Structure formats: C-alpha cells, structure tokens
Short mmCIF file of C-alpha atoms in Angstrom, two decimals:
data_model
loop_
_atom_site.label_atom_id
_atom_site.label_comp_id
_atom_site.label_asym_id
_atom_site.label_seq_id
_atom_site.Cartn_x
_atom_site.Cartn_y
_atom_site.Cartn_z
CA MET A 94 24.00 11.88 -0.93
CA THR A 95 20.46 10.33 -0.92
CA SER A 96 19.93 6.84 0.38
CA ILE A 97 19.23 5.54 -3.20
CA ALA A 98 22.15 7.01 -4.49
CA GLN A 99 24.29 5.59 -1.73
CA ARG A 100 22.89 2.09 -2.20
CA GLN A 101 23.33 2.20 -5.82
CA GLU A 102 26.76 3.34 -5.52
CA LEU A 103 27.53 0.50 -2.81
CA GLN A 104 26.10 -2.15 -5.20
CA ALA A 105 28.18 -0.94 -8.19
CA LYS A 106 31.31 -0.88 -6.27
CA ILE A 107 30.62 -4.36 -5.03
CA TRP A 108 29.69 -5.90 -8.19
CA LYS A 109 32.84 -4.30 -9.74
CA ILE A 110 35.08 -5.74 -7.04
CA ALA A 111 33.35 -9.11 -7.64
CA ASN A 112 34.15 -9.00 -11.42
CA ASP A 113 37.79 -8.21 -10.56
CA VAL A 114 38.02 -11.77 -8.57
CA ARG A 115 35.38 -13.35 -10.44
CA GLY A 116 36.19 -17.09 -11.60
CA SER A 117 38.69 -17.73 -8.41
CA VAL A 118 36.54 -16.90 -5.27
CA ASP A 119 33.39 -18.52 -4.98
CA GLY A 120 30.38 -15.99 -4.59
CA TRP A 121 29.56 -17.16 -0.87
CA ASP A 122 33.14 -16.93 -0.09
CA PHE A 123 33.66 -13.89 -1.64
CA LYS A 124 31.12 -12.18 0.67
CA GLN A 125 33.40 -12.91 3.65
CA PHE A 126 36.17 -10.87 2.00
CA VAL A 127 34.21 -7.91 1.23
CA LEU A 128 32.34 -7.56 4.62
CA GLY A 129 35.73 -8.28 6.49
CA THR A 130 37.25 -5.45 4.65
CA LEU A 131 34.28 -3.07 5.09
CA PHE A 132 34.51 -3.80 8.77
CA TYR A 133 38.44 -3.25 8.63
CA ARG A 134 37.89 0.15 7.05
CA PHE A 135 35.26 1.01 9.62
CA ILE A 136 37.22 0.43 12.77
CA SER A 137 40.08 1.96 11.52
CA GLU A 138 38.28 5.18 10.78
CA ASN A 139 36.50 4.88 13.90
CA PHE A 140 39.48 4.64 15.89
CA THR A 141 41.32 7.36 14.04
CA ASN A 142 38.46 9.69 14.99
CA TYR A 143 38.72 8.66 18.60
CA ILE A 144 42.26 9.35 18.96
CA GLU A 145 42.23 12.68 16.96
CA GLY A 146 39.22 13.89 19.05
CA GLY A 147 38.40 16.20 16.53
CA ASP A 148 41.64 17.96 16.54
CA GLU A 149 42.08 18.75 12.86
CA SER A 150 46.00 19.53 13.76
CA VAL A 151 46.13 15.74 14.60
CA ASN A 152 46.70 13.29 11.85
CA TYR A 153 47.13 9.94 13.24
CA ALA A 154 47.65 7.91 10.16
CA ASN A 155 50.63 9.88 9.84
CA TYR A 156 52.23 9.23 13.37
CA PRO A 157 55.19 6.89 13.93
CA ASP A 158 54.08 3.83 15.58
CA LYS A 159 57.06 4.05 18.13
CA GLU A 160 55.29 7.10 19.24
CA ILE A 161 52.50 5.57 21.00
CA THR A 162 53.01 5.41 24.54
CA PRO A 163 51.75 2.19 26.71
CA GLU A 164 49.61 4.91 28.64
CA ILE A 165 47.93 5.80 25.25
CA LYS A 166 47.33 2.40 24.14
CA ASP A 167 46.04 1.05 27.59
CA ASP A 168 43.64 4.03 27.70
CA ALA A 169 42.26 3.43 24.18
CA ILE A 170 41.70 -0.26 24.75
CA LYS A 171 39.77 0.17 27.85
CA THR A 172 37.47 2.91 25.91
CA LYS A 173 37.30 1.28 22.51
CA GLY A 174 37.88 -2.42 23.24
CA TYR A 175 40.95 -2.66 20.66
CA PHE A 176 43.98 -0.95 19.47
CA ILE A 177 45.30 -0.02 15.94
CA TYR A 178 48.66 1.34 15.36
CA PRO A 179 48.95 3.85 12.73
CA SER A 180 50.78 1.69 10.44
CA GLN A 181 47.98 -0.98 10.68
CA LEU A 182 45.07 1.35 9.66
CA PHE A 183 43.28 0.49 6.64
CA VAL A 184 44.25 3.79 4.87
CA ASN A 185 47.79 3.11 4.94
CA VAL A 186 47.42 -0.66 4.02
CA ALA A 187 45.23 0.16 1.08
CA LYS A 188 47.61 2.95 0.04
CA THR A 189 50.37 0.29 -0.90
CA ALA A 190 48.19 -2.80 -1.62
CA ASN A 191 49.08 -3.08 -5.34
CA THR A 192 52.60 -3.06 -4.64
CA ASN A 193 53.13 -4.84 -1.42
CA PRO A 194 54.66 -8.40 -2.29
CA ASN A 195 53.59 -9.50 1.50
CA LEU A 196 49.87 -8.27 1.48
CA ASN A 197 48.47 -11.33 2.42
CA THR A 198 50.65 -11.85 5.50
CA ASP A 199 50.85 -8.33 6.56
CA LEU A 200 46.95 -8.47 6.73
CA LYS A 201 47.03 -11.45 8.89
CA ALA A 202 49.57 -10.04 11.45
CA ILE A 203 47.34 -6.80 11.29
CA PHE A 204 44.01 -8.70 12.24
CA ASP A 205 46.06 -10.79 14.73
CA ALA A 206 47.42 -7.86 16.61
CA ILE A 207 43.91 -6.08 16.69
CA GLU A 208 42.56 -8.96 18.23
CA SER A 209 45.27 -9.71 20.71
CA SER A 210 45.27 -6.24 21.63
CA ALA A 211 42.07 -6.57 23.87
CA ASN A 212 43.70 -9.73 25.49
CA GLY A 213 43.22 -9.38 29.50
CA TYR A 214 40.95 -6.56 29.12
CA PRO A 215 37.12 -6.69 29.36
CA SER A 216 36.82 -6.54 25.75
CA GLU A 217 38.60 -9.54 25.07
CA LEU A 218 35.56 -11.99 24.54
CA ALA A 219 33.97 -9.16 22.08
CA ILE A 220 36.98 -8.90 20.22
CA LYS A 221 38.58 -12.26 19.93
CA GLY A 222 38.09 -14.27 16.47
CA LEU A 223 36.63 -11.38 14.66
CA PHE A 224 38.34 -11.63 11.64
CA ALA A 225 38.36 -15.55 11.70
CA ASP A 226 36.49 -15.78 8.58
CA PHE A 227 38.93 -13.21 6.76
CA ASP A 228 41.56 -15.70 5.82
CA THR A 229 44.10 -13.74 3.70
CA THR A 230 46.41 -16.89 3.28
CA SER A 231 43.56 -19.28 2.00
CA THR A 232 43.89 -21.08 -0.99
CA ARG A 233 40.40 -19.78 -1.92
CA LEU A 234 42.02 -16.46 -2.87
CA GLY A 235 44.51 -18.29 -5.42
CA ASN A 236 47.30 -21.12 -5.29
CA THR A 237 50.05 -18.48 -5.36
CA VAL A 238 51.02 -15.59 -3.21
CA GLU A 239 50.84 -13.25 -6.19
CA GLY A 240 47.33 -14.49 -6.67
CA LYS A 241 46.46 -13.96 -3.20
CA ASN A 242 47.91 -10.53 -3.19
CA SER A 243 46.33 -9.34 -6.29
CA ARG A 244 42.56 -10.46 -5.36
CA LEU A 245 43.09 -8.90 -1.79
CA ALA A 246 44.23 -5.82 -3.35
CA ALA A 247 41.46 -5.56 -5.62
CA VAL A 248 38.81 -5.95 -2.63
CA LEU A 249 41.02 -3.20 -0.54
CA LYS A 250 40.99 -0.82 -3.27
CA GLY A 251 37.52 -1.55 -4.13
CA VAL A 252 36.36 -0.90 -0.52
CA GLU A 253 38.73 2.15 -0.42
CA GLU A 254 36.52 4.04 -3.49
CA LEU A 255 33.26 3.98 -1.42
CA ASN A 256 32.89 7.58 -0.89
CA PHE A 257 30.18 7.84 1.90
CA GLY A 258 32.03 10.38 4.28
CA ASN A 259 31.77 9.12 7.99
CA PHE A 260 30.18 5.82 8.40
CA GLU A 261 27.90 7.19 11.36
CA ASP A 262 26.50 9.62 8.82
CA ASN A 263 25.24 7.35 6.03
CA GLN A 264 21.48 7.26 5.16
CA ILE A 265 21.80 3.51 4.45
CA ASP A 266 22.61 0.70 6.79
CA LEU A 267 26.07 0.13 5.05
CA PHE A 268 26.87 -3.38 6.26
CA GLY A 269 23.38 -4.60 5.97
CA ASP A 270 22.90 -3.41 2.39
CA ALA A 271 26.46 -4.84 1.49
CA TYR A 272 25.19 -8.21 3.07
CA GLU A 273 21.66 -8.16 1.62
CA PHE A 274 23.33 -7.31 -2.00
CA LEU A 275 25.59 -10.09 -1.73
CA ILE A 276 22.93 -12.48 -0.64
CA SER A 277 20.36 -11.44 -3.41
CA ASN A 278 23.30 -12.01 -6.21
CA TYR A 279 24.10 -15.53 -4.65
CA ALA A 280 20.57 -16.36 -3.91
CA ALA A 281 20.92 -19.91 -5.31
CA ASN A 282 24.00 -20.61 -2.66
CA ALA A 283 22.58 -18.10 -0.05
CA GLY A 284 19.42 -20.19 0.93
CA LYS A 285 21.88 -23.02 2.16
CA SER A 286 24.85 -21.25 3.13
CA GLY A 287 23.42 -18.47 5.40
CA GLY A 288 20.53 -16.90 3.65
CA GLU A 289 18.41 -18.36 6.34
CA PHE A 290 20.19 -16.55 9.02
CA PHE A 291 19.55 -12.95 7.13
CA THR A 292 16.38 -11.12 7.80
CA PRO A 293 15.94 -8.12 5.14
CA GLN A 294 15.96 -4.81 6.52
CA HIS A 295 12.12 -3.90 5.97
CA VAL A 296 11.20 -6.87 7.72
CA SER A 297 13.23 -6.26 10.69
CA LYS A 298 11.94 -2.93 10.74
CA LEU A 299 8.46 -4.40 11.31
CA ILE A 300 9.39 -6.93 14.02
CA ALA A 301 11.57 -4.52 15.98
CA GLN A 302 8.47 -1.86 15.94
CA LEU A 303 6.25 -4.76 17.46
CA ALA A 304 8.64 -5.74 20.01
CA MET A 305 9.25 -2.09 21.00
CA HIS A 306 5.69 -0.99 20.66
CA LYS A 307 4.85 1.81 23.38
CA GLN A 308 7.59 1.14 25.41
CA THR A 309 9.33 4.26 26.48
CA ALA A 310 12.42 2.50 27.57
CA VAL A 311 13.49 -1.24 27.75
CA ASN A 312 16.23 -2.81 29.95
CA LYS A 313 17.71 -4.83 27.05
CA ILE A 314 16.79 -6.52 23.86
CA TYR A 315 17.54 -9.97 22.75
CA ASP A 316 17.61 -12.39 19.89
CA PRO A 317 18.04 -16.11 20.83
CA ALA A 318 18.79 -16.80 17.09
CA ALA A 319 20.75 -13.50 16.47
CA GLY A 320 22.34 -14.42 12.70
CA SER A 321 24.34 -11.35 11.51
CA GLY A 322 22.39 -8.94 13.99
CA SER A 323 20.06 -7.28 11.71
CA LEU A 324 17.10 -7.60 14.18
CA LEU A 325 18.75 -6.12 17.13
CA LEU A 326 20.34 -3.25 14.85
CA GLN A 327 16.85 -2.28 13.64
CA ALA A 328 15.61 -1.60 17.18
CA LYS A 329 18.74 0.47 17.64
CA LYS A 330 18.17 2.17 14.35
CA HIS A 331 14.36 2.89 14.93
CA PHE A 332 14.35 3.63 18.55
CA ASP A 333 17.43 5.83 19.04
CA ASN A 334 15.48 7.88 21.23
CA HIS A 335 14.38 5.33 23.48
CA ILE A 336 16.70 4.22 26.08
CA ILE A 337 18.01 0.57 25.61
CA GLU A 338 19.59 0.48 29.01
CA ASP A 339 21.71 -2.42 29.43
CA GLY A 340 22.18 -3.18 25.85
CA PHE A 341 21.91 -5.82 23.05
CA TYR A 342 21.87 -9.49 23.61
CA GLY A 343 22.17 -12.38 20.87
CA GLN A 344 23.14 -15.94 20.84
CA GLU A 345 24.04 -17.50 17.39
CA VAL A 346 25.03 -21.19 16.50
CA ASN A 347 26.84 -20.40 13.13
CA HIS A 348 30.21 -19.36 13.63
CA THR A 349 30.54 -17.31 10.55
CA THR A 350 27.27 -15.45 11.17
CA TYR A 351 28.20 -14.89 14.80
CA ASN A 352 31.38 -13.09 13.77
CA LEU A 353 29.21 -10.86 11.47
CA ALA A 354 26.88 -10.10 14.54
CA ARG A 355 29.61 -8.79 16.52
CA MET A 356 31.24 -6.81 13.34
CA ASN A 357 27.86 -5.39 12.70
CA MET A 358 27.59 -4.11 16.52
CA PHE A 359 30.91 -2.24 15.93
CA LEU A 360 29.84 -0.90 12.69
CA HIS A 361 26.57 0.68 14.24
CA ASN A 362 28.88 2.19 17.02
CA ILE A 363 27.58 -0.10 19.67
CA ASN A 364 30.64 -0.12 22.17
CA TYR A 365 31.80 -3.44 23.41
CA ASP A 366 30.26 -3.07 26.69
CA LYS A 367 26.95 -2.39 25.36
CA PHE A 368 26.53 -5.65 23.50
CA ASN A 369 26.86 -9.44 24.38
CA ILE A 370 26.75 -12.09 21.41
CA ALA A 371 27.50 -15.46 22.58
CA LEU A 372 28.42 -18.43 20.01
CA GLY A 373 26.48 -21.69 20.69
CA ASP A 374 23.36 -23.75 20.44
CA THR A 375 20.44 -21.69 22.17
CA LEU A 376 18.17 -24.85 22.64
CA ARG A 377 20.77 -26.89 24.22
CA ASN A 378 23.20 -24.49 25.57
CA PRO A 379 21.45 -21.43 26.31
CA HIS A 380 23.58 -18.27 27.46
CA TYR A 381 22.01 -15.42 29.50
CA GLY A 382 19.56 -17.07 31.70
CA ASP A 383 21.32 -15.09 34.42
CA GLU A 384 20.49 -12.10 32.21
CA LYS A 385 16.69 -12.54 31.93
CA PRO A 386 14.15 -11.37 32.00
CA PHE A 387 14.26 -9.11 28.80
CA ASP A 388 11.73 -6.11 27.85
CA ALA A 389 11.97 -6.73 24.17
CA ILE A 390 12.86 -10.02 22.36
CA VAL A 391 13.11 -10.32 18.49
CA SER A 392 14.10 -13.35 16.42
CA ASN A 393 13.71 -15.05 13.02
CA PRO A 394 14.77 -18.77 14.08
CA PRO A 395 15.37 -21.28 11.55
CA TYR A 396 12.16 -22.82 10.32
CA SER A 397 11.58 -26.60 11.06
CA ILE A 398 15.07 -27.66 11.72
CA ASN A 399 16.00 -30.77 13.60
CA TRP A 400 16.86 -30.91 17.49
CA ILE A 401 17.37 -33.32 20.33
CA GLY A 402 13.85 -32.91 21.62
CA SER A 403 12.71 -35.75 23.67
CA ASP A 404 16.08 -37.64 22.94
CA ASP A 405 17.31 -35.69 25.81
CA PRO A 406 14.93 -36.65 28.84
CA THR A 407 16.23 -33.66 31.14
CA LEU A 408 14.98 -31.12 28.70
CA ILE A 409 11.09 -31.68 29.60
CA ASN A 410 12.33 -30.53 33.24
CA ASP A 411 13.89 -27.44 31.77
CA ASP A 412 12.53 -24.13 32.81
CA ARG A 413 11.81 -23.27 29.38
CA PHE A 414 9.75 -26.31 28.25
CA ALA A 415 8.32 -27.91 31.69
CA PRO A 416 5.47 -25.32 31.81
CA ALA A 417 3.87 -26.70 28.54
CA GLY A 418 4.03 -29.95 29.48
CA VAL A 419 5.47 -31.32 26.13
CA LEU A 420 8.74 -30.65 24.02
CA ALA A 421 8.50 -29.48 20.11
CA PRO A 422 8.74 -32.51 17.89
CA LYS A 423 12.31 -33.59 16.91
CA SER A 424 11.95 -32.59 13.58
CA LYS A 425 10.37 -29.38 13.99
CA ALA A 426 12.11 -27.09 16.49
CA ASP A 427 10.05 -23.95 15.77
CA PHE A 428 7.97 -24.42 19.17
CA ALA A 429 11.24 -24.67 21.10
CA PHE A 430 12.54 -21.34 20.20
CA VAL A 431 9.03 -19.91 20.97
CA LEU A 432 8.90 -21.34 24.39
CA HIS A 433 12.69 -20.21 24.84
CA ALA A 434 11.89 -16.61 24.15
CA LEU A 435 8.61 -16.55 26.17
CA SER A 436 10.66 -18.00 29.21
CA TYR A 437 13.03 -14.94 28.75
CA LEU A 438 10.53 -12.49 28.26
CA SER A 439 9.70 -10.05 31.04
CA SER A 440 6.09 -9.15 32.45
CA LYS A 441 5.86 -5.74 30.84
CA GLY A 442 7.70 -6.68 27.12
CA ARG A 443 6.86 -8.28 23.98
CA ALA A 444 8.54 -10.97 21.86
CA ALA A 445 7.92 -10.75 18.03
CA ILE A 446 9.04 -14.03 16.40
CA VAL A 447 9.21 -14.90 12.55
CA CYS A 448 7.25 -18.33 12.55
CA PHE A 449 6.72 -21.06 9.63
CA PRO A 450 2.97 -21.17 9.17
CA GLY A 451 2.55 -24.91 9.65
CA ILE A 452 3.19 -24.64 13.54
CA PHE A 453 -0.25 -23.03 13.95
CA TYR A 454 -2.47 -25.53 12.80
CA ARG A 455 -0.45 -28.90 13.00
CA GLY A 456 -1.51 -31.53 15.66
CA GLY A 457 0.32 -33.47 18.01
CA ALA A 458 2.87 -31.72 20.31
CA GLU A 459 2.51 -28.49 18.51
CA GLN A 460 -1.26 -28.39 19.24
CA LYS A 461 -0.58 -28.98 23.08
CA ILE A 462 2.06 -25.99 23.08
CA ARG A 463 -0.51 -23.73 21.35
CA LYS A 464 -3.04 -24.95 23.91
CA TYR A 465 -0.44 -23.90 26.64
CA LEU A 466 -0.04 -20.54 25.06
CA VAL A 467 -3.68 -19.77 24.53
CA ASP A 468 -5.06 -21.15 27.95
CA ASN A 469 -2.27 -18.84 29.61
CA ASN A 470 -3.16 -15.94 27.43
CA PHE A 471 0.47 -15.27 25.93
CA VAL A 472 -0.47 -14.96 22.51
CA GLU A 473 -1.21 -11.46 21.42
CA THR A 474 -1.30 -11.27 17.76
CA ILE A 475 -0.34 -13.48 14.74
CA ILE A 476 0.31 -11.59 11.49
CA SER A 477 0.27 -13.39 8.04
CA LEU A 478 2.80 -11.80 5.71
CA ALA A 479 2.99 -11.57 2.10
CA PRO A 480 4.92 -14.45 0.28
CA ASN A 481 8.64 -14.12 -1.13
CA LEU A 482 10.04 -11.76 1.25
CA PHE A 483 12.81 -13.69 2.46
CA TYR A 484 16.04 -14.82 0.40
CA GLY A 485 16.01 -18.46 -0.27
CA THR A 486 12.37 -19.16 0.43
CA SER A 487 9.14 -18.07 -1.23
CA ILE A 488 7.11 -19.09 1.96
CA ALA A 489 4.48 -16.51 3.34
CA VAL A 490 5.58 -16.64 6.85
CA ASN A 491 3.67 -15.50 10.02
CA ILE A 492 4.98 -13.02 12.80
CA LEU A 493 4.02 -14.35 16.43
CA VAL A 494 3.61 -11.47 19.09
CA LEU A 495 3.86 -12.70 22.57
CA SER A 496 2.98 -10.64 25.68
CA LYS A 497 2.58 -11.43 29.44
CA HIS A 498 0.51 -8.23 30.06
CA LYS A 499 -2.70 -8.62 27.91
CA THR A 500 -5.78 -7.15 29.61
CA ASP A 501 -8.31 -9.11 27.59
CA ASN A 502 -8.63 -12.98 26.93
CA LYS A 503 -8.86 -12.24 23.06
CA THR A 504 -6.12 -13.18 20.43
CA GLN A 505 -5.77 -10.66 17.31
CA PHE A 506 -5.34 -12.14 13.80
CA ILE A 507 -4.04 -9.80 10.78
CA ASP A 508 -3.81 -10.82 7.43
CA ALA A 509 -1.07 -8.70 5.86
CA SER A 510 -0.67 -10.84 2.90
CA GLY A 511 -2.69 -8.94 0.40
CA GLU A 512 -1.42 -6.52 -2.06
CA ASP A 513 -2.08 -3.42 -0.05
CA PHE A 514 0.47 -4.72 2.34
CA PHE A 515 3.77 -5.13 0.07
CA LYS A 516 5.10 -4.07 -3.20
CA LYS A 517 6.26 -6.38 -5.89
CA ALA A 518 9.73 -6.30 -6.74
CA THR A 519 12.03 -8.32 -9.46
CA ASN A 520 13.57 -10.79 -6.95
CA ASN A 521 11.63 -10.45 -3.69
CA ASN A 522 8.72 -8.68 -2.53
CA ILE A 523 9.51 -5.72 -0.02
CA LEU A 524 7.56 -3.94 2.78
CA LEU A 525 7.61 0.14 2.43
CA ASP A 526 7.30 2.29 5.32
CA GLU A 527 3.61 2.81 4.39
CA HIS A 528 3.04 -1.12 4.61
CA ILE A 529 4.55 -1.41 8.23
CA ASP A 530 2.63 1.73 9.23
CA ALA A 531 -0.35 0.10 8.19
CA VAL A 532 0.22 -2.99 10.10
CA MET A 533 1.41 -1.08 13.33
CA GLN A 534 -1.99 0.89 13.13
CA LEU A 535 -3.95 -2.47 13.00
CA PHE A 536 -1.74 -3.86 15.84
CA ASP A 537 -2.19 -0.96 18.01
CA SER A 538 -6.04 -0.48 17.47
CA LYS A 539 -6.83 -4.05 17.93
CA ALA A 540 -10.10 -3.00 15.64
CA ASP A 541 -11.78 -5.45 13.59
CA VAL A 542 -11.39 -4.50 9.74
CA VAL A 543 -13.33 -7.04 7.13
CA HIS A 544 -11.11 -9.25 5.47
CA VAL A 545 -7.62 -7.92 7.18
CA ALA A 546 -7.96 -7.84 11.09
CA LYS A 547 -10.13 -9.55 13.86
CA MET A 548 -10.10 -9.94 17.60
CA ILE A 549 -11.07 -13.42 18.53
CA ASP A 550 -12.05 -14.92 22.28
CA ASN A 551 -9.49 -17.59 23.42
CA SER A 552 -12.47 -19.80 24.19
CA GLU A 553 -13.48 -19.81 20.41
CA ILE A 554 -9.79 -20.62 19.28
CA ALA A 555 -10.12 -23.95 22.10
CA LYS A 556 -13.32 -24.77 20.51
CA ASN A 557 -11.42 -24.71 17.05
CA ASP A 558 -9.03 -27.20 18.52
CA TYR A 559 -6.35 -24.41 19.25
CA ASN A 560 -5.69 -23.53 15.58
CA LEU A 561 -4.12 -20.32 15.30
CA SER A 562 -3.90 -19.89 11.45
CA VAL A 563 -5.01 -16.76 10.02
CA SER A 564 -7.05 -17.98 7.42
CA SER A 565 -9.16 -19.88 10.01
CA TYR A 566 -10.48 -16.46 11.26
CA ILE A 567 -10.18 -13.90 8.44
CA GLU A 568 -12.31 -14.71 5.52
CA ALA A 569 -10.19 -13.84 2.54
CA LYS A 570 -11.61 -11.00 0.17
CA ASP A 571 -13.58 -12.38 -2.82
CA ASN A 572 -11.94 -10.49 -5.75
CA ARG A 573 -14.19 -12.50 -8.39
CA GLU A 574 -16.25 -10.29 -10.76
CA ILE A 575 -19.64 -9.84 -9.31
CA VAL A 576 -22.12 -10.85 -12.22
CA ASP A 577 -25.85 -9.23 -12.31
CA ILE A 578 -27.67 -12.40 -13.37
CA THR A 579 -30.80 -10.39 -14.67
CA GLN A 580 -28.60 -8.19 -16.99
CA LEU A 581 -26.74 -11.50 -18.10
CA ASN A 582 -29.81 -13.24 -18.89
CA ALA A 583 -31.14 -10.14 -20.97
CA GLU A 584 -27.81 -9.98 -22.97
CA ILE A 585 -27.88 -13.77 -23.56
CA SER A 586 -31.82 -13.53 -25.17
CA GLU A 587 -30.56 -10.79 -27.28
CA THR A 588 -27.72 -12.70 -28.61
CA VAL A 589 -29.86 -15.70 -29.20
CA GLU A 590 -32.22 -13.29 -31.20
CA LYS A 591 -29.31 -12.14 -33.15
CA ILE A 592 -28.13 -15.64 -34.17
CA ASN A 593 -31.66 -16.77 -35.03
CA ARG A 594 -31.97 -13.43 -37.41
CA LEU A 595 -28.62 -14.34 -38.81
CA ARG A 596 -29.49 -18.06 -39.44
CA ALA A 597 -32.85 -16.85 -41.05
CA ASP A 598 -31.16 -14.53 -43.40
CA ILE A 599 -28.49 -17.48 -44.20
CA ASP A 600 -31.22 -19.82 -44.90
CA ALA A 601 -32.94 -17.40 -47.32
CA ILE A 602 -29.74 -16.89 -49.30
CA VAL A 603 -29.14 -20.33 -49.53
CA LYS A 604 -32.62 -21.03 -50.99
CA GLU A 605 -32.16 -18.17 -53.40
CA ILE A 606 -28.91 -20.27 -54.60
CA GLU A 607 -30.43 -23.22 -55.19
CA ALA A 608 -33.41 -21.98 -57.08
#
C-alpha cells in the first residue's frame, strides 16, 4: 500500500471512530483515546513478535497465561522493558470488546499491569505512567459503565480495523500522522491545548537535516522542548544509516505530551535503553546536564512564553545564561531556550531551533543576547520560512542554526518564504521534499543567490545594531509588472487621438441634428 493510500485509510478510519463517539467526548480528549489505543495495539504486536521470534508454529495470543514462567517474564522485561500476558494482548481484548461488561475496568487493570511489570527493572522510568492519559474510567467517556464500554469498544474495534501489516513496514509515520490529523481537525482547540507542542512532519524533516548535516555519526540527539517527540524521530527516520550512538534525549513540561513522546519512541522501535525523555521545566530544572554535550540538537520551543527570568537572581550565574551577561525578558523566554541549547551543544555539532521572528530585531536584553551570539560567531544561518506551516498559528517563523565550529566570521541568511519554497494547501501550507532539498542546497553551498540567500560579515551585523532579521539583509524580489514608459506614452497619445476624432465626429452629428 502506498503512503498516500495508507494515510487516506488512516484518516478515514479515525474519522469514523470520531463519528461513533461524537457528542460524548470532546475532540481534544478523544485524541488521547485514539493515540493510546494505537499505542496499546503496537506494543501488543511488537511484544508478540518478540516472543514468537519468527517461529510460525508459535501463536502467543493463544497461550494460557499460566504457562508463562517467571524466567520467561524476567528475560522479556530485561529485553523489551515491559511484559504483556497473552490474555492482556490488544487482539484478545478487542475480540470481545463489544460484549465485555467489564471492558473499562479490565483495560485499566491491563494498563496498570503493563506499567507495573517494569517495577524494579532499568526500564521502570521509561514505562511508568505511559497510560496515565488513557483513563478508561473517566466520565468523559460517559456517565454509566455501559456508556463508557460502548465508546471504548468503538475505539478498540476502529483501531483493530486498521490494516497496515507490521507497524515497522508502514510507508507513513502512523502515530505522527494520526496525531497530525487529529490536531488539524480540532485546530481551534489544538492551538490552546497542544498544537504548539507539535511540529508538522515536513518541517521536522528540514530541522533534522539541518542539525545532522554532514555528520556521519553523532553521540546523541537532544530536544529541550520535546513535545510529542516528532523532531527527534525525524532524525531517526531520515538518518537510519547514520549512527546515533547513545540515543535520543528530550525534556517536556507538559505531562500529556511527555507521555506521547515516550509512546512515540516505542512506536518507532526505539528500545527503552536508547531513549531518555524527562518530565519538567527545562529552563528552571534542566535534566541531562551530566549528559552534555550533544552533537545534534533540534527544537521548536513555545513562542514568547513567560518565565521566571530576573525574578530568580541565581539564574544570571547559571552556566547556560551567564556568558551572555543578561537573561531573556520575563515575558519572552525564546532566547532562554536558545542559550540553553547552545550550552548543551558540542564543539562539532549543530542546533536547529524554530524561533519567533521578533527575537531577531527587538531591542533590550534580546539585542544584547544577539550581540553575544554574533560576536562569538555562534550563528551559522537564519532561515525565514513561509507563513502558515504550523497548526494554531499563521506566523512565518524562522529557523536559527547554531554552530561552534564555523571557519569564517560570516552569518548566512536564507529567505525561504517565497512560493518556490512551499506548496499552498487547504488548511496549512506544506514543505515538499523538493523545497527541503532546495533549502539544504543553499545551506550547504553558502552561496549568494539574489533575493534568496546571502552571506553577511559579522562586522556588518554589528553596525546594524545586531539585527538578525532576514529581511534586513535580503532584498525582496519586486514582483510588480515592469512598464515600458516610452511604449506607454505612445499608447496614451494614440488613445487621445482616437478620443479627439470621436469627439469631432459626435460634434458633426450634433450640428446636423440641430440644423
């Protein structure tokens, strides 16, 4: 099945499930149940494949639970990070979903058992709370047990109908596509409830390529505002042939998206010992200080949010912010995330960060931070993207590429906001592979292209008050029609002559009538 066909089938099935539960479950809450069920099905099938080991004579789903020995369970948890008994598998629960009067409590017990199976093992933190947002006893599903069971059964049976073979063989990012589809269909709510934590796959692909450019191997990749993990996973998807030696790291402050990020790791066959996603405020309580530096950093931090800033006097002495000599404004944390990423970046790596355009030209503390970045030659490239690429905002964002291994004292500016760099779509504009390739070619070559790309000496940026706005250095193409004045004057003279002749003819006719 082609990627287009798979995506269309996925969307049709999800919309059918949505219609089955419409009116009882809020659209944004509904997202949690669909994604949680997709995850439940995936780990069930993935675990079954592990136990069966390719032996077609073994059918784990039909095994009695009592035949599972402690040794089998212990070995499986050490390898996979969790354990699922045959009776707990998605296929067996979905089979009787429509007739099980205890479906909601059975599911809760199963999810609790899967999570607790990791207790005392190295995978405990990676598994704990994974199903926290899939509350099968919630009144959001209905006020009666029958109502809850009916809607849970509709979701289970709907996900059961998805026929994509092995998850690993899919031509699409199943989880990401489901998330993206749900966000786009609940866009009004998504911008406030989680859309800001999601980076569309096509934008993620560009960011991952920028961060990983020409690196044949990286020690590890990190996202300080991980969201659902889409940026980290694009690095894996696009660079499977590269070696990400020590895995995937991220931190996320929102509990729901933190759980989604961990689910997403498992869904992409990244084992618990190859990822480390932490819950918490990256700016105030950063994790992974002992893990830095990172060879690749990708991030789409929330735009211009409030943070504690100067209200915490200890932060100015923080290793991340002290070198700049000033903290990001309390009402605009953007540069706090930038400086955090720079602090965690290795001497050979790159960080690619989605940024709100205002931070590149505003004065005050933000100007002082730009001065620090430019004077120390950390800014490799700033790319202006097309508008309306993200859910919940039509802003034309920028990508800031940081590097600590530049060989010249110049900064590259790329204007990728023109129609040659995106495709117009019904709801949101999109970047096709050809657009991403065009940007990457400009980024790699560092060549000047009229109206599109230019290398600017850092001394010139300093003279311009450290303004890093792309439009300050790249002249927009004049798309107005070029007019030939000589030809226009000739046409006007000819028109005037015609008018004069017509007037003379009209005057002659009037005189004849009056006579």
